[in-house]
Tab-separated table of C-alpha atoms in Angstrom:
chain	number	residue	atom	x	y	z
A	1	UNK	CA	-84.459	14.160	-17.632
A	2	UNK	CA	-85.726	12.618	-14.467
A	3	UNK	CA	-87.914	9.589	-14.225
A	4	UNK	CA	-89.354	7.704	-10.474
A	5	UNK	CA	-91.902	5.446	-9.287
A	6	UNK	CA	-93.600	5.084	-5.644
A	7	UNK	CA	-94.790	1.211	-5.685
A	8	UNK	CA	-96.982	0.758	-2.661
A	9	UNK	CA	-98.183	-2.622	-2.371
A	10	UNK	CA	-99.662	-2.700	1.193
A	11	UNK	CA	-100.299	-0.176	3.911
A	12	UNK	CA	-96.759	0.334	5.624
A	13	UNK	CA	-94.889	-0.536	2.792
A	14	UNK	CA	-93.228	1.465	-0.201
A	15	UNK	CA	-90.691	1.705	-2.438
A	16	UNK	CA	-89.322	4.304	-4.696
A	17	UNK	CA	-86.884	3.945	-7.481
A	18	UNK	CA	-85.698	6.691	-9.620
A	19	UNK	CA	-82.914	7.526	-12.558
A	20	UNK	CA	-81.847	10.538	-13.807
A	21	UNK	CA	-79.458	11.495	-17.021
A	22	UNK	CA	-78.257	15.441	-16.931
A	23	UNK	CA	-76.430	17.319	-19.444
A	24	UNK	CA	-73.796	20.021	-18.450
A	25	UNK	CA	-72.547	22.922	-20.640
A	26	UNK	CA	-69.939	25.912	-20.251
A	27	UNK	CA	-68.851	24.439	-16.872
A	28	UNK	CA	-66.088	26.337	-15.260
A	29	UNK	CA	-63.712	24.813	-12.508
A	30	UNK	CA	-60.588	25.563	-10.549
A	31	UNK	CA	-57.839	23.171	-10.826
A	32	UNK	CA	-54.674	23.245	-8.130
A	33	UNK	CA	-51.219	24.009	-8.987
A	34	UNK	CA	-49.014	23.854	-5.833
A	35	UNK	CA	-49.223	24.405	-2.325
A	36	UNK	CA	-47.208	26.269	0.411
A	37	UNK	CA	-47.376	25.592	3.680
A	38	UNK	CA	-46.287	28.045	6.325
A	39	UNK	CA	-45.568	27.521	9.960
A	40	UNK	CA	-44.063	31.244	10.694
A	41	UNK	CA	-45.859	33.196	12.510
A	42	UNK	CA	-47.619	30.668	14.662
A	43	UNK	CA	-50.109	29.086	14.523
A	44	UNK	CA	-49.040	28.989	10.712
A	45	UNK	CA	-51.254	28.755	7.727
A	46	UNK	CA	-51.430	27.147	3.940
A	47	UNK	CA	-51.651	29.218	0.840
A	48	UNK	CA	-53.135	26.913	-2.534
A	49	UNK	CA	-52.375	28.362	-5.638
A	50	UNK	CA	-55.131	27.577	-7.952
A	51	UNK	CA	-55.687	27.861	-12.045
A	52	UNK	CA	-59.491	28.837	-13.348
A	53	UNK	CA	-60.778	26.630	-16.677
A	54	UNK	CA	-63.470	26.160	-18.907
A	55	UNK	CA	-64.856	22.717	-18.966
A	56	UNK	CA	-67.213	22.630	-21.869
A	57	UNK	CA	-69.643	19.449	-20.878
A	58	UNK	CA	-70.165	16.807	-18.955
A	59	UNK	CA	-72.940	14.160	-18.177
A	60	UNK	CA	-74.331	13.174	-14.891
A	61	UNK	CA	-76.334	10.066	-14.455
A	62	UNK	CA	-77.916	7.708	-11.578
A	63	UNK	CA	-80.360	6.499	-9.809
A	64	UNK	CA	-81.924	5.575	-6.475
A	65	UNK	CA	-83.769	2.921	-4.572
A	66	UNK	CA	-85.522	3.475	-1.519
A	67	UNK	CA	-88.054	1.741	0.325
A	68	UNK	CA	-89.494	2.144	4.030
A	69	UNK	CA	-91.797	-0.062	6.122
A	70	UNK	CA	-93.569	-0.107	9.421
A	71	UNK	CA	-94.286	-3.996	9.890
A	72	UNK	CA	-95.617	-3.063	13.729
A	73	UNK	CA	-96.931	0.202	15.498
A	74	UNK	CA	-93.778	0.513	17.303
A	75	UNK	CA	-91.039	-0.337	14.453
A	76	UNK	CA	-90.418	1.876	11.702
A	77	UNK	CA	-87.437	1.012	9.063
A	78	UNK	CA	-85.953	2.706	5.791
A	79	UNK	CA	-83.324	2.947	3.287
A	80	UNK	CA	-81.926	3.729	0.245
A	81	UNK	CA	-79.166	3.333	-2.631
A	82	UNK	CA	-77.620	5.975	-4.785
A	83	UNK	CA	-75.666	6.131	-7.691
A	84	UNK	CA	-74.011	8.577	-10.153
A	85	UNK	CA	-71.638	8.524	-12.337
A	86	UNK	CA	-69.920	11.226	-13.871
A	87	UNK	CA	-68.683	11.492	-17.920
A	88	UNK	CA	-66.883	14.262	-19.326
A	89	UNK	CA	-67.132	15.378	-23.033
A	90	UNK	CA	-64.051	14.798	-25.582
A	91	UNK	CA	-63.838	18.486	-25.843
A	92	UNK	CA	-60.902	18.942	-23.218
A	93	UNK	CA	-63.472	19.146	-20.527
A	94	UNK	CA	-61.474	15.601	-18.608
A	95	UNK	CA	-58.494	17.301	-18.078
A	96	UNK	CA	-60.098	19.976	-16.402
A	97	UNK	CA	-62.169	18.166	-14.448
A	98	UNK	CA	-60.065	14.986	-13.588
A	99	UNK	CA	-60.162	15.818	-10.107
A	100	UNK	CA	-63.885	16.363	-9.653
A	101	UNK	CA	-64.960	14.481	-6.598
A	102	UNK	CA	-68.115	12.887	-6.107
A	103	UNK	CA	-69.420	9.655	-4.633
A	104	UNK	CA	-70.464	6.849	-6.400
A	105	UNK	CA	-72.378	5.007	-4.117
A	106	UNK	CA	-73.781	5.388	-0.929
A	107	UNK	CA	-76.522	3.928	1.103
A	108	UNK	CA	-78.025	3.955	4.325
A	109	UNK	CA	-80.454	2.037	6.726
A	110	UNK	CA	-82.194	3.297	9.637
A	111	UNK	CA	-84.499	2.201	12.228
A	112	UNK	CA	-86.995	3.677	14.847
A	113	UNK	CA	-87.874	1.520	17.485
A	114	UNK	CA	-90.921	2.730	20.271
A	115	UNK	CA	-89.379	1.438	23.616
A	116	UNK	CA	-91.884	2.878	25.972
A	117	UNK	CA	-94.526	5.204	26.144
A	118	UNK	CA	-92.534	8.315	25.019
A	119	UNK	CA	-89.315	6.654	24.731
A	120	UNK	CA	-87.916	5.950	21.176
A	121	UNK	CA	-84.506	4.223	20.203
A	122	UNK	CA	-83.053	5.076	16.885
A	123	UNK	CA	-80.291	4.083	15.003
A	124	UNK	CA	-78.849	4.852	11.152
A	125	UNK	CA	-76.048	3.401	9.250
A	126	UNK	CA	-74.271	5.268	6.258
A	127	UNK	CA	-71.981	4.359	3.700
A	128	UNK	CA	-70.581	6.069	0.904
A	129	UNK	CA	-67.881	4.576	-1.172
A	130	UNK	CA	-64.402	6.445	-2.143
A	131	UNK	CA	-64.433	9.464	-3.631
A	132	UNK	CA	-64.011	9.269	-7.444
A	133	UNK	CA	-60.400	10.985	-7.984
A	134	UNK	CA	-58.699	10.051	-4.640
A	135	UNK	CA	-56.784	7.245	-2.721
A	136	UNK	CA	-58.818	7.629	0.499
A	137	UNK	CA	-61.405	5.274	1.135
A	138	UNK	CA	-65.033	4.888	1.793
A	139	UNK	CA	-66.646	5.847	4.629
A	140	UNK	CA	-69.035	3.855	6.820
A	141	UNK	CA	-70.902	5.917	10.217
A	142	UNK	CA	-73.063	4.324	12.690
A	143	UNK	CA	-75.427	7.084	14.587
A	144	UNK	CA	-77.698	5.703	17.789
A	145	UNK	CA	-79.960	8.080	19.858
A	146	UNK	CA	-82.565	7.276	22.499
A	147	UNK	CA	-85.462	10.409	23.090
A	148	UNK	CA	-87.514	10.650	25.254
A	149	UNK	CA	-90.231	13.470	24.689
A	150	UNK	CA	-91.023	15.007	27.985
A	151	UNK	CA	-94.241	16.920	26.487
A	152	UNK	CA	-95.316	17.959	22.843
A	153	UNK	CA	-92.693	20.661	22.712
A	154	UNK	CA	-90.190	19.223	24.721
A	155	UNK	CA	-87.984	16.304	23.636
A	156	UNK	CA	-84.983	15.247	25.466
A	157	UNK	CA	-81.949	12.925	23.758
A	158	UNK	CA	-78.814	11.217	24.239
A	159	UNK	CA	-76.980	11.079	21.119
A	160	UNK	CA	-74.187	9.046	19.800
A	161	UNK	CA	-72.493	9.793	16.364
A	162	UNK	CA	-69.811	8.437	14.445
A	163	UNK	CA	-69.897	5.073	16.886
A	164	UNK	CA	-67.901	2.863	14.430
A	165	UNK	CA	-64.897	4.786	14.506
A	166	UNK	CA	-62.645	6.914	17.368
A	167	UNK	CA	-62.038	9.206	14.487
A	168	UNK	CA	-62.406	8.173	10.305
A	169	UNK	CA	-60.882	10.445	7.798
A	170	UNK	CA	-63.838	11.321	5.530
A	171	UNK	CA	-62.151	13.270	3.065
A	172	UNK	CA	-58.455	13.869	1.955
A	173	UNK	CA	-57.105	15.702	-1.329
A	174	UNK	CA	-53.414	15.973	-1.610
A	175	UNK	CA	-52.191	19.475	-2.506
A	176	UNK	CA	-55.561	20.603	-2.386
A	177	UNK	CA	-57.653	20.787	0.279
A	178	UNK	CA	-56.640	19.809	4.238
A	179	UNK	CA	-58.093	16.430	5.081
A	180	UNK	CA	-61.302	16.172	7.545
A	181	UNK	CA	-61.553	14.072	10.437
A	182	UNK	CA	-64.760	12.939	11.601
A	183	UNK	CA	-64.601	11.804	15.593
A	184	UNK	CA	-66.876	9.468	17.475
A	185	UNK	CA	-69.426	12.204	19.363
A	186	UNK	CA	-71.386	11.750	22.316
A	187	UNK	CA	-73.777	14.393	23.795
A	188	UNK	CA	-77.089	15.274	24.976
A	189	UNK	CA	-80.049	17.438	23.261
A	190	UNK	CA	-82.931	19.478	24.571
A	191	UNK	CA	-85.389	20.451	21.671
A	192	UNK	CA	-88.319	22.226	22.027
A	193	UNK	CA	-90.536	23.840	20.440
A	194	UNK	CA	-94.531	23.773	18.540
């Protein structure tokens, strides 16, 4: 089931909050049993050897809060928090499942600010905590961009992701999968279009 409210006590001003509870049956999932790593022939490669299982049930439940306001014609600001939470039935379903990753929280915050005529400055920050089921922690990632739209279908941008960090790991799995590394990104975007 599923349950939300929009509260919108002025013009420029609302917030959302929703919860959810959701029941899982006759799951199926792949659990890892080793790993080989290869470097012959060049540039080498990994092989996972992998088990499937039947995970009978689990339970999913969270919620979010989110709320945005524009307290000025040229300032616009949102953001939200999530969470979830995971429980597995007594029917063997845990040890099938105990590495099952998911987040349980993240947020984020963002602002839009009108800097001149056609000229806006954004900027968002994101967190998500650990992953349930590994070592590796959260993850935090400041984005910035500053547009500038040329005409109605053309919108030029300078773009900066990642900012906090030269590089973060964002996710890591021992003997599972290879770990991703998220670096800092700077580059430039042309969009046009109707």
């Amino acid at each position: 089931w599923e349950l939300g409210y929009r509260f919108v006590p002025e013009h420029g001003f609302s917030l959302d909050i929703a919860g959810f509870v959701s029941e899982y049956d006759d799951l199926r999932g792949v659990v890892p049993e080793s790993i080989e790593i290869f470097t012959d022939p060049a540039p080498g490669y990994v092989i996972t050897h992998t088990r499937m299982v039947s995970s009978p049930s689990a339970t999913a439940m969270g919620g979010e809060l989110s709320a945005r306001w524009q307290p000025s014609s040229w300032l616009r600001l949102s953001g939200f928090y999530a969470y979830l939470d995971v429980e597995y039935g007594s029917d063997g379903a845990q040890g099938a499942n105990a590495d099952a990753l998911y987040y349980r929280h993240g947020m984020a915050l963002r602002s839009e600010l009108d800097v001149a005529q056609d000229w806006t400055m954004d900027a968002s920050f994101h967190y998500h905590s650990p992953l349930v089921g590994l070592d590796a922690g959260g993850v935090e990632r400041l984005d910035m961009a500053l547009r500038w739209q040329l005409r109605s279908d053309v919108e030029l941008a300078l773009v900066g992701q990642s900012l906090l960090h030269e590089d973060q790991s964002e996710f890591e799995s021992p003997g599972w999968e290879m770990g991703t590394q998220v670096e800092r990104t700077i580059f430039a975007m042309v969009r046009w279009g109707r």
